[in-house]
CSV table of C-alpha atoms and ligand atoms in Angstrom, one decimal:
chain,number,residue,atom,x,y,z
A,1,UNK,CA,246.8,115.5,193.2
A,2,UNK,CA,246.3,113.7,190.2
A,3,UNK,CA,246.9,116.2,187.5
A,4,UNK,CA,249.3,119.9,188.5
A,5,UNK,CA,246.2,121.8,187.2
A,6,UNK,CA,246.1,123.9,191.0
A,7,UNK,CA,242.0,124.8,192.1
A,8,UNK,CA,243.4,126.8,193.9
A,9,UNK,CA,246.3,128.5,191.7
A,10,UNK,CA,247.0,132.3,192.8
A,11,UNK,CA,246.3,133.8,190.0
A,12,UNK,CA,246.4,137.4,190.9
A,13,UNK,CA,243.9,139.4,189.4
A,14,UNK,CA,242.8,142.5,190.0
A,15,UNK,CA,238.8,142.0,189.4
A,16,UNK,CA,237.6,144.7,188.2
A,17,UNK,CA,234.3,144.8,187.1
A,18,UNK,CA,233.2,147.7,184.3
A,19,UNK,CA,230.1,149.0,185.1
A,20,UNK,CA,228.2,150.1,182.0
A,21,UNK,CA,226.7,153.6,182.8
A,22,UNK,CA,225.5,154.3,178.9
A,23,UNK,CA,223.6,151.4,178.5
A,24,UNK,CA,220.1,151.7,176.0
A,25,UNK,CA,221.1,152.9,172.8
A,26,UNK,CA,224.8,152.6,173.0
A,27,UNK,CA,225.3,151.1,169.9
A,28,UNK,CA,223.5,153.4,167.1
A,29,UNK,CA,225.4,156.5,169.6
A,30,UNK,CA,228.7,154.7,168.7
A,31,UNK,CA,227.8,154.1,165.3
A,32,UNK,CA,227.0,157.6,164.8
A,33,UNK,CA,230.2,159.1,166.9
A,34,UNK,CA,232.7,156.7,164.8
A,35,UNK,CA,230.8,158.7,161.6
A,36,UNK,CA,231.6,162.0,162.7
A,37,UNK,CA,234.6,161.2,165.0
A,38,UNK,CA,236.3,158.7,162.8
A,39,UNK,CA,235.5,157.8,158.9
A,40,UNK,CA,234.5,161.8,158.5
A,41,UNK,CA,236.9,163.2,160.2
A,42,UNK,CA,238.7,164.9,156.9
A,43,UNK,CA,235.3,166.5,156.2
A,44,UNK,CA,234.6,168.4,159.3
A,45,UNK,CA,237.9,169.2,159.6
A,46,UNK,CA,237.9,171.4,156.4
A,47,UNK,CA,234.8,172.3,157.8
A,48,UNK,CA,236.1,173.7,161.1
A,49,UNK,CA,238.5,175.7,159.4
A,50,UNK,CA,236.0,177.1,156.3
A,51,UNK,CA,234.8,180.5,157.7
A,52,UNK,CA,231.5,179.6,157.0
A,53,UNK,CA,231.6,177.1,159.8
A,54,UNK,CA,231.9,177.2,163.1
A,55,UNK,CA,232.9,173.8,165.2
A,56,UNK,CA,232.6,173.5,168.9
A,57,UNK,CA,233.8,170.3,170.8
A,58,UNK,CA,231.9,168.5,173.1
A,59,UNK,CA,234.2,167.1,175.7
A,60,UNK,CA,232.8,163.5,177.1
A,61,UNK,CA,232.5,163.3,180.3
A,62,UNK,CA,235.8,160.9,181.5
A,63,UNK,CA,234.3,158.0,183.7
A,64,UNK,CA,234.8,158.0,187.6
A,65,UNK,CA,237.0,155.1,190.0
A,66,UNK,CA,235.2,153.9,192.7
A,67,UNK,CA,236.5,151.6,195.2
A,68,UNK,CA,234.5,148.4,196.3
A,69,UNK,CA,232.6,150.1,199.5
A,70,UNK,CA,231.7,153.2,196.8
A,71,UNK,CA,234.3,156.2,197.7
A,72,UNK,CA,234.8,158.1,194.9
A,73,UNK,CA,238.3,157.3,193.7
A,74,UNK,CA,239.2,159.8,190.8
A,75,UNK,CA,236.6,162.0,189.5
A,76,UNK,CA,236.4,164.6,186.8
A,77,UNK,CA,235.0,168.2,186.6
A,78,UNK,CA,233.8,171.0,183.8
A,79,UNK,CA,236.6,173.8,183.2
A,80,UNK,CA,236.6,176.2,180.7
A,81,UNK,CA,239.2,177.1,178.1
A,82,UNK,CA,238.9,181.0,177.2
A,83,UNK,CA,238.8,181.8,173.5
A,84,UNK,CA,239.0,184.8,171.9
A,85,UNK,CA,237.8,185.7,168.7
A,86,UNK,CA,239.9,188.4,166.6
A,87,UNK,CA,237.9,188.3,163.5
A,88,UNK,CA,234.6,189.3,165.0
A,89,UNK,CA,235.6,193.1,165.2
A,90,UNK,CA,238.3,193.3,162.8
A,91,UNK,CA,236.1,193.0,159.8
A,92,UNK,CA,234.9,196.4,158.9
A,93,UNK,CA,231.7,196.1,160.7
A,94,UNK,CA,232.8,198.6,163.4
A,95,UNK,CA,234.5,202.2,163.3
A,96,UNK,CA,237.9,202.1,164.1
A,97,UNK,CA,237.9,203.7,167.5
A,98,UNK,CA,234.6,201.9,168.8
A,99,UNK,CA,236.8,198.7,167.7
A,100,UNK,CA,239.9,199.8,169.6
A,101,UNK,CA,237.8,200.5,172.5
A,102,UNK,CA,236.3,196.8,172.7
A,103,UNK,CA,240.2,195.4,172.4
A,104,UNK,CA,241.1,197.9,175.3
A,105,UNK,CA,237.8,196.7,177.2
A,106,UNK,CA,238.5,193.1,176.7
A,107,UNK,CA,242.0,193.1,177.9
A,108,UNK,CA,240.9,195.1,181.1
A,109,UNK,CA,238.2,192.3,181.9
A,110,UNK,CA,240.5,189.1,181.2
A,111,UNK,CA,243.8,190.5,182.8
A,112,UNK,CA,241.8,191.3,185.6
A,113,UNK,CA,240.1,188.2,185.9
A,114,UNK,CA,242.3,185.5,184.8
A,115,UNK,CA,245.8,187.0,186.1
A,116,UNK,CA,248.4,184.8,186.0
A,117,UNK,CA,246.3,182.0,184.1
A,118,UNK,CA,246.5,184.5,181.1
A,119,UNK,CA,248.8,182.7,179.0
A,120,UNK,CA,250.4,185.7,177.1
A,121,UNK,CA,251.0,189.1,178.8
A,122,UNK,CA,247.9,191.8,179.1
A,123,UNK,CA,250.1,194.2,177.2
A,124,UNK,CA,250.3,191.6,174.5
A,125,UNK,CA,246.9,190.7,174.2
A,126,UNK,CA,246.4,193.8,171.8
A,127,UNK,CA,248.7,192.6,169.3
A,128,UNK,CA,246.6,189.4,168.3
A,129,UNK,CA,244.2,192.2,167.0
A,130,UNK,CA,247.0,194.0,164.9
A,131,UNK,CA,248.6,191.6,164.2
A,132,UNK,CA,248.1,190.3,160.3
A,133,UNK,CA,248.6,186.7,160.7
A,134,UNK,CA,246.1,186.5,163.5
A,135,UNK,CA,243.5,189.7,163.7
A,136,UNK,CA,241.1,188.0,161.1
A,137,UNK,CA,240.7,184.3,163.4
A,138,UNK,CA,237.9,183.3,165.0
A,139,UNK,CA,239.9,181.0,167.4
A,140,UNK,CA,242.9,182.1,170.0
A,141,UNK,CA,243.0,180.0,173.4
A,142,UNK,CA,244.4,182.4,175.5
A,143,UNK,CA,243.6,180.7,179.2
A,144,UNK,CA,243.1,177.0,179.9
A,145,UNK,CA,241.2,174.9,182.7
A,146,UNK,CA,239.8,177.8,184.2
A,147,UNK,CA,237.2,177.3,186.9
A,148,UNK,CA,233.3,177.9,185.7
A,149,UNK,CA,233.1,181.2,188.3
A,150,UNK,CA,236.2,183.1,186.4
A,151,UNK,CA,234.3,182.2,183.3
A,152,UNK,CA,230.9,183.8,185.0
A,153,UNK,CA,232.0,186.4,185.5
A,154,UNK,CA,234.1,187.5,182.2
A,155,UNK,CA,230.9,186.4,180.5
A,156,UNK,CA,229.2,188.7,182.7
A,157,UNK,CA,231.2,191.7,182.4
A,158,UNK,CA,231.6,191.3,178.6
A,159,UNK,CA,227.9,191.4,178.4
A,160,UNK,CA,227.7,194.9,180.4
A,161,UNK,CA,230.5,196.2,178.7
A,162,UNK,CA,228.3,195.2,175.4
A,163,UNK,CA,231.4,193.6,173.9
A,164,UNK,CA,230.5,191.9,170.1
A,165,UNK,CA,228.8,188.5,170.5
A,166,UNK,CA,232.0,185.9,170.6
A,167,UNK,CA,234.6,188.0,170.9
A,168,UNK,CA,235.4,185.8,173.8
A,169,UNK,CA,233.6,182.7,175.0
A,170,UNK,CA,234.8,179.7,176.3
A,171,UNK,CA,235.1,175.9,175.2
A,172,UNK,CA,234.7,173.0,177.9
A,173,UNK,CA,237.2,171.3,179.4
A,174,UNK,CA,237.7,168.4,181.8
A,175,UNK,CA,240.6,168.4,185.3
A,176,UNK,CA,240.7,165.1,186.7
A,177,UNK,CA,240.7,165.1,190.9
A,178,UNK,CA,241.4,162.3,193.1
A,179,UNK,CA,239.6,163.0,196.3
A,180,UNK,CA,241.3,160.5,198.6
A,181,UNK,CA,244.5,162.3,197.8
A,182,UNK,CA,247.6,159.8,197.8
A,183,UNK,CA,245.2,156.6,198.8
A,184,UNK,CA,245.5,153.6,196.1
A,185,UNK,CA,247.9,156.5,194.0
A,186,UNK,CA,250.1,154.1,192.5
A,187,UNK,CA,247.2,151.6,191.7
A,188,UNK,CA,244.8,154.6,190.4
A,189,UNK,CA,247.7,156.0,188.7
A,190,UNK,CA,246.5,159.2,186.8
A,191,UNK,CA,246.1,161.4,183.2
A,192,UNK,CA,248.3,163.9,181.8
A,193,UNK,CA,247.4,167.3,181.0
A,194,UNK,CA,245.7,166.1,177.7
A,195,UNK,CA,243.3,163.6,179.8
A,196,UNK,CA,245.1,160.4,178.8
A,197,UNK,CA,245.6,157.9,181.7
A,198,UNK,CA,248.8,157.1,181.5
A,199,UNK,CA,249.4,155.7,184.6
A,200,UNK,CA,247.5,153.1,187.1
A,201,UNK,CA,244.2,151.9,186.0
A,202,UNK,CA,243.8,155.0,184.5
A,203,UNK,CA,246.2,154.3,181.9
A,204,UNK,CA,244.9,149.9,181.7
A,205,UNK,CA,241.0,151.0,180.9
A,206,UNK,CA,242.0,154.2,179.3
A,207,UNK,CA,239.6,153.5,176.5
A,208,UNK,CA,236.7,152.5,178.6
A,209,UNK,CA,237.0,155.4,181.1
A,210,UNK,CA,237.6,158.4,178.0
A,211,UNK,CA,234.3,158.1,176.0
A,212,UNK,CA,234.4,160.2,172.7
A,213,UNK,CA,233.8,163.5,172.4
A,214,UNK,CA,231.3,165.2,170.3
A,215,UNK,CA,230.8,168.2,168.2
A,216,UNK,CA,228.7,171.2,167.1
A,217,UNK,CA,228.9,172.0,164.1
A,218,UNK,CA,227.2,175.4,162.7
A,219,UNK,CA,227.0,177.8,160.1
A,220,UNK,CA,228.0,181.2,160.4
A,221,UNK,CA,227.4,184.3,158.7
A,222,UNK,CA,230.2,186.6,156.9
A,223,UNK,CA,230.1,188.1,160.7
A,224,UNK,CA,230.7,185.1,162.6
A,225,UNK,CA,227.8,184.9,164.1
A,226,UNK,CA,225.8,181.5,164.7
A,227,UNK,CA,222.6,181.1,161.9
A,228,UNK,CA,219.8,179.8,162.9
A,229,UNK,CA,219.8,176.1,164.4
A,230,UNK,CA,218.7,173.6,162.0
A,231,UNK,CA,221.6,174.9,159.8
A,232,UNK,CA,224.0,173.2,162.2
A,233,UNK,CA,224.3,169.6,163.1
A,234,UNK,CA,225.2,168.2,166.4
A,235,UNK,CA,227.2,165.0,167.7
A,236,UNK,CA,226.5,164.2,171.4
A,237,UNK,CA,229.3,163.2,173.0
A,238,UNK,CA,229.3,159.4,174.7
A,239,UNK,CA,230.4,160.1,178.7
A,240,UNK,CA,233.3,157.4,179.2
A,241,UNK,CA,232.0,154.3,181.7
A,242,UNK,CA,233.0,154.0,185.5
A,243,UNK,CA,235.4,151.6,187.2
A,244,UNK,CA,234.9,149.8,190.3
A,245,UNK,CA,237.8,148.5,191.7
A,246,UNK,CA,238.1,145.5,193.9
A,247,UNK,CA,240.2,147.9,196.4
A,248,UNK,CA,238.3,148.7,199.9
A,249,UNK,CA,239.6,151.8,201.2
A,250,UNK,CA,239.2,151.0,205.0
A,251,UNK,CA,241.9,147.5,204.7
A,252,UNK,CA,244.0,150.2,202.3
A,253,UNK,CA,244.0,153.0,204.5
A,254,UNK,CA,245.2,150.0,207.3
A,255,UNK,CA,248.0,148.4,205.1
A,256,UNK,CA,248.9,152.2,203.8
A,257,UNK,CA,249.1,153.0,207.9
A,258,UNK,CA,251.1,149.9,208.8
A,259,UNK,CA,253.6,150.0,205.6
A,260,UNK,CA,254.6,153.7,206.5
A,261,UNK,CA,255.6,153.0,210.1
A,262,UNK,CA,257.4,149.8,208.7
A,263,UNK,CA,259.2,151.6,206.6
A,264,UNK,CA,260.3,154.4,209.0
A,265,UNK,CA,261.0,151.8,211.6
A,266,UNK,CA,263.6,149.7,209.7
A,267,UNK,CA,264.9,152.4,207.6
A,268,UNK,CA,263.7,150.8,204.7
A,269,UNK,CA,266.0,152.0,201.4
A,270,UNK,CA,263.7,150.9,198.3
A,271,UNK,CA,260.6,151.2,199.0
A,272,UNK,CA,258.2,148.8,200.5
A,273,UNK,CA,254.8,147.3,199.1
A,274,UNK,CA,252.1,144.9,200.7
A,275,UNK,CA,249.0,143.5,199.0
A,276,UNK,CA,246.0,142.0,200.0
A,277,UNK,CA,243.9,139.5,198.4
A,278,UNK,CA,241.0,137.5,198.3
A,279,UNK,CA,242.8,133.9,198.0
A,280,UNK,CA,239.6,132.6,196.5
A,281,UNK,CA,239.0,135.1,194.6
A,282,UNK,CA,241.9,136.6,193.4
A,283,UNK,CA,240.5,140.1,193.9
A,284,UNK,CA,242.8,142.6,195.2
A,285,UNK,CA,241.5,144.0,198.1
A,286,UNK,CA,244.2,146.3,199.1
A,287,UNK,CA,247.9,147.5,197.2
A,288,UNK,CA,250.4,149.8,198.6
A,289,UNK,CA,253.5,151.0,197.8
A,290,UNK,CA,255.7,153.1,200.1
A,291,UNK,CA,256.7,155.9,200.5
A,292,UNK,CA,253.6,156.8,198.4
A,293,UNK,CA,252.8,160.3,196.7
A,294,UNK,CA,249.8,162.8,196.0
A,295,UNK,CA,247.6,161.8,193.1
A,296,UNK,CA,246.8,165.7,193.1
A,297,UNK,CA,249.9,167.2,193.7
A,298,UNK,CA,252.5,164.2,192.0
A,299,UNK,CA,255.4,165.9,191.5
A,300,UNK,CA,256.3,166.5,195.0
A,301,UNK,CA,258.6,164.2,196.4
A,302,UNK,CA,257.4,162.6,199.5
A,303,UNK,CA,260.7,160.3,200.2
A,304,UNK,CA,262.7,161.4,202.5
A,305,UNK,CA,265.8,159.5,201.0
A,306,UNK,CA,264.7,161.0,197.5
A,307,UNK,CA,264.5,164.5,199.4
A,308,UNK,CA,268.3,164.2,201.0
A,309,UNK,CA,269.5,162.9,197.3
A,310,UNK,CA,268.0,166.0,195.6
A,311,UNK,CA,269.3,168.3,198.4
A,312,UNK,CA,273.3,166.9,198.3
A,313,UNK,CA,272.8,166.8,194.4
A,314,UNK,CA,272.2,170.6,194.8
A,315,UNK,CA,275.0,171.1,197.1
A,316,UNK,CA,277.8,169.4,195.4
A,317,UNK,CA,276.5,171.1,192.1
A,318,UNK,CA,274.9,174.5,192.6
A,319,UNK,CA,275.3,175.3,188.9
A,320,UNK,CA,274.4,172.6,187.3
A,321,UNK,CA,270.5,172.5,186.8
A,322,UNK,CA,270.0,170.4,184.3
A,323,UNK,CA,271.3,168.0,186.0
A,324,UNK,CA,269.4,168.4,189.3
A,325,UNK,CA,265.9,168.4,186.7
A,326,UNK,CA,266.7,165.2,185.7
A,327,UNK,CA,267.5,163.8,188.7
A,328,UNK,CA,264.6,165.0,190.4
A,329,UNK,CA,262.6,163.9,187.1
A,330,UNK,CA,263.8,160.2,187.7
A,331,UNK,CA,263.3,160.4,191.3
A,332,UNK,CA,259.5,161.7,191.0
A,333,UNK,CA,259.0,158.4,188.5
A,334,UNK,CA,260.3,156.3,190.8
A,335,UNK,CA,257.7,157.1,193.3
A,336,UNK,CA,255.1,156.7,190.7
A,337,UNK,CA,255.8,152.9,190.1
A,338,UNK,CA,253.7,150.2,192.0
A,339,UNK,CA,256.3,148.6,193.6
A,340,UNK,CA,253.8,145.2,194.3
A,341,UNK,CA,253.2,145.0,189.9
A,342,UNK,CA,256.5,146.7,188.5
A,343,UNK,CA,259.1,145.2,190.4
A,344,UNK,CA,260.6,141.3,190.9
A,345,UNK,CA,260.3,139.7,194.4
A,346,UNK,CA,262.2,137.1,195.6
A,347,UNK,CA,259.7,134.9,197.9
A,348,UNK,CA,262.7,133.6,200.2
A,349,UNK,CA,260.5,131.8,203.2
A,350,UNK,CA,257.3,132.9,202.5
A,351,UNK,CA,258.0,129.8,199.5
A,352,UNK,CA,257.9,127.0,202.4
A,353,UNK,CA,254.4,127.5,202.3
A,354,UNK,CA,254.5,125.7,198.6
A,355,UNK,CA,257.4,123.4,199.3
A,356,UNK,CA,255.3,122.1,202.4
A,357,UNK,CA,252.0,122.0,200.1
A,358,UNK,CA,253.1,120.0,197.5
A,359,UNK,CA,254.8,117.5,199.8
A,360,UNK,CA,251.6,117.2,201.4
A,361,UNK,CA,250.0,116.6,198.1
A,362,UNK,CA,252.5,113.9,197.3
A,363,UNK,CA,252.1,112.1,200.5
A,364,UNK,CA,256.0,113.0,200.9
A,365,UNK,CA,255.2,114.2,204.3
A,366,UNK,CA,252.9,113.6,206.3
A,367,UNK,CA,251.7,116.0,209.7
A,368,UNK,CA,253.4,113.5,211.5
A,369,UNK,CA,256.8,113.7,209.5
A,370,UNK,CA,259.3,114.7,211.8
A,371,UNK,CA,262.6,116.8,211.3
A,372,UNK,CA,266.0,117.5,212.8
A,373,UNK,CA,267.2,121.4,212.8
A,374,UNK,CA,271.5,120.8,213.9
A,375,UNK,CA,271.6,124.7,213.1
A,376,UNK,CA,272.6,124.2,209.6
A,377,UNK,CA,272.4,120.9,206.9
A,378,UNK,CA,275.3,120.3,203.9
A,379,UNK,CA,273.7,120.2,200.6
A,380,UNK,CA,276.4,118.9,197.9
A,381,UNK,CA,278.6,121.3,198.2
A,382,UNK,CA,277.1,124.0,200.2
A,383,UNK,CA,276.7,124.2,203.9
A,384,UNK,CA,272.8,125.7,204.7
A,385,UNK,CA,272.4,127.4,207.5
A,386,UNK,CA,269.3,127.6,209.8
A,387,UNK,CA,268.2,131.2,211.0
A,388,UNK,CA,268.3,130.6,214.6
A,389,UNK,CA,271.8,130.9,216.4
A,390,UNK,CA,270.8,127.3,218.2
A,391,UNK,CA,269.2,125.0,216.8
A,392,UNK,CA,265.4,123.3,216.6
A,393,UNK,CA,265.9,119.9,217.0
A,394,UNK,CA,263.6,117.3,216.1
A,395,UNK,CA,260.1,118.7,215.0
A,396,UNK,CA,257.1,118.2,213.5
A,397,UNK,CA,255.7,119.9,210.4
A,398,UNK,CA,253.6,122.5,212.0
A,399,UNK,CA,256.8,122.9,213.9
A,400,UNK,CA,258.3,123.3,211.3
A,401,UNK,CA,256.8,125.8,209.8
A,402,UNK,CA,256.0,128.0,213.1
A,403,UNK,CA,260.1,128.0,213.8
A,404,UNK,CA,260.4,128.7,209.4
A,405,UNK,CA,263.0,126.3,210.0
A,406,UNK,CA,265.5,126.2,207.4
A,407,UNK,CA,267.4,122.5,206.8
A,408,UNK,CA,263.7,120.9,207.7
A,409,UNK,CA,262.1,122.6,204.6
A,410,UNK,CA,265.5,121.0,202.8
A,411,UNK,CA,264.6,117.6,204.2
A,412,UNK,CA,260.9,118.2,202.9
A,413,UNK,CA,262.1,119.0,199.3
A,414,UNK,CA,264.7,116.2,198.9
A,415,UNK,CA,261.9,114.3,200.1
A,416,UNK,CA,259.7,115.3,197.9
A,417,UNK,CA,262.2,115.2,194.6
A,418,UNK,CA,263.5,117.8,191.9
A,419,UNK,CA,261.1,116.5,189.4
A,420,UNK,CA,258.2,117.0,191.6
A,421,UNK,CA,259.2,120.4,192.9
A,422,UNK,CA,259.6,121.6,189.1
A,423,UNK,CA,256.3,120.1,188.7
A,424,UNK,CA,254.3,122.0,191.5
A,425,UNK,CA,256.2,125.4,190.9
A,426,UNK,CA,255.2,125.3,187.1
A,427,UNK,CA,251.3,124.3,188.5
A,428,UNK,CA,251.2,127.0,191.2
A,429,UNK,CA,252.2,129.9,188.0
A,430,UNK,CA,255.1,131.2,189.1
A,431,UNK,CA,256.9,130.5,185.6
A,432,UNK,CA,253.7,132.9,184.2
A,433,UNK,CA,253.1,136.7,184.6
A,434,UNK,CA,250.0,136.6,186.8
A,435,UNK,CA,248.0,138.6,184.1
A,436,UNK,CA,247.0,141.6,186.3
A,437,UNK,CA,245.3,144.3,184.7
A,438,UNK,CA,247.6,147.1,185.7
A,439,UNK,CA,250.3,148.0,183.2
A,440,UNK,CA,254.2,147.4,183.8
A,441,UNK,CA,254.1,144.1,185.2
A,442,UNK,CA,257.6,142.4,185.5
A,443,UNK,CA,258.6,138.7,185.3
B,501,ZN,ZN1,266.1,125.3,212.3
């Protein structure tokens, strides 16, 4: 090899390749979205909170993770956030007791139908109506991500009950859902309750998978209720775009398999990771970390050394919560970290691949080069020993490498020189982060 420029340097990249689902008209949508979502934002938010004007948002749709053979990786669905609206019937426009009849109505139908999702208590619910500082607003979330049959059927009963138009209705929402449960989890990573990746390639292509929501803007009359449409203006929202990783999910679900039982088997203490890739390519066919977790239910600990830690903690300090929170806190990250991206490895004999390689390409060595294994071989000042208890005498180099023979892969880098060696471990990138596109990569 003439110059250390490698044709074959590992680079590795996780490929993955954005597929554009908004594609014809995208750029006068985005011009328009950064109007209302950006350089006016000041205006419409005086807007929203002017009387006159009501302001609905219009989630955007956050893209979907697909894997290379097309399962549906991470996937997100409509839910509703339940608003209530104070100022509708606390305005004059009804009698007193026909008003305190729809507040006694309305708490029957969303204790009843939201239960524990309510997020104040039903006795409570009253006092936002009584209440000064709150019975004249038109906005009160009092129940969030609720599934689109609760929502049915409090729209339903609210409309028997002939409660006032938008005294409650409901704004959309988006919960992210991983279907293949703790598959890929650390390389998926996920969102937080806001819908922010912040984990994974949820967190890398954030931007790409979000979109940007829209808005409705409309004007309202002194009774809060919508006037006619062309008084309003409306800002679609732009869905955000899919990803298809380079990940197929029948070699992960294999590695995933195999990295488990390894870890069981040997007792394994910090975690274990494999990774697969395309050598040509640099695609990343398959990443693992063990023990793993639930992408849908994250902050159960799966280890069973994590498990035993948090139990003794609780033992030896039965008062102390605090204490057991943030142990259990630090513990739950840990499990969240892709071992194969976040954490150094030290290459030990897998590296006689590249010793051997670079000898080769120096005409160092040849196939024919022979080696002797005496069990061990004195380096300066160090004695090296060999694996093996015995010894491999004289061998060859696919010998050699079969046996992963210790003082011959000495022999074959004094033979090949410190110079050189520096030379081909600069060329091969292991002085360089490898670039991949999953956040927290270490040196
Ligand atoms: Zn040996």
């Amino acid at each position: 090899m003439a110059t250390y420029k490698t044709s074959n340097r590992m680079k590795t990249r996780l490929v993955i390749v954005m597929a554009a689902i908004v594609i014809g008209g995208g750029l006068i949508d985005t011009a328009k979205l950064i109007e209302a979502g950006v350089i006016n934002h000041s205006k419409f938010a005086a807007m929203a909170n002017d009387n006159q004007f009501g302001s609905t948002t219009v989630k955007a749709a956050r893209g979907s993770i697909y894997s290379a053979d097309g399962k549906i990786l991470a996937q997100s669905s409509t839910v509703y956030n339940i608003i209530i609206a104070p100022g509708t019937i606390t305005n004059g426009s009804l009698p007193t007791d026909k008003r305190d009849e729809q507040i006694k109505t309305l708490t029957a139908i969303l204790s009843e139908e939201l239960g524990d999702k309510l997020s104040v208590g039903a006795n409570e619910l009253p006092d936002y109506f009584y209440n000064k500082d709150t019975a004249s607003k038109k906005w009160i979330k009092v129940a969030s991500k609720v599934g689109k049959p609760e929502w049915d059927k409090i729209k339903q009963r609210a409309k028997d009950s002939e409660l006032a138009a938008n005294l409650v209705y409901a704004e959309q929402d988006t919960t992210r859902y991983y279907p293949q449960g703790s598959m890929a989890a650390a390389v998926i990573g996920f969102t937080n309750y806001e819908g922010d990746g912040i984990y994974g390639v949820e967190k890398y292509y954030n931007d790409n998978l979000a979109g940007v929501d829209g808005k409705i803007i409309s004007a309202r009359d002194g009774y809060g209720n919508d006037l006619p449409y062309d008084e309003g203006e409306t800002y679609q929202a732009k869905d955000g775009d899919s990803l298809y990783l380079t990940i197929d999910t029948t070699l992960q679900y294999w590695v995933e398999q195999e990295l488990d039982n390894c870890v069981y088997v040997n007792n394994v203490q910090e975690r274990a990771c494999a990774i697969i890739m395309n050598a040509k390519t640099g695609a990343i066919l398959a990443m693992a970390s063990s023990p793993g977790f639930d992408l849908n239910n994250r902050g159960e600990i799966l280890s069973s050394k994590s498990q035993k830690e948090l139990e003794a903690y609780k033992e030896e300090n039965p008062d102390d919560e605090e204490g057991y929170n943030q142990l259990y806190a630090q513990l739950r990250e840990a499990q969240w970290k892709n071992k194969a991206v976040t954490e150094p490895y030290e290459p030990g004999s897998v590296f006689k691949v590249i010793t051997a390689s670079a000898a080769l390409e120096e005409t160092a060595i040849t196939e024919e080069s022979t080696f002797v294994c005496n069990g061990g071989i004195h380096v300066i000042d160090k004695d090296l020993k060999c694996w093996t208890k015995g010894d491999h005498g004289t061998q060859n180099l696919q010998q050699a490498m079969t046996n992963s023979c210790n003082p011959a892969f000495v022999q074959i880098g004094q033979r090949l020189g410190i110079e050189k060696f520096q030379q081909y471990y600069k060329a091969f990138g292991f002085t360089e982060k490898t670039g991949i596109d999953l956040p927290g990569e270490s040196q």
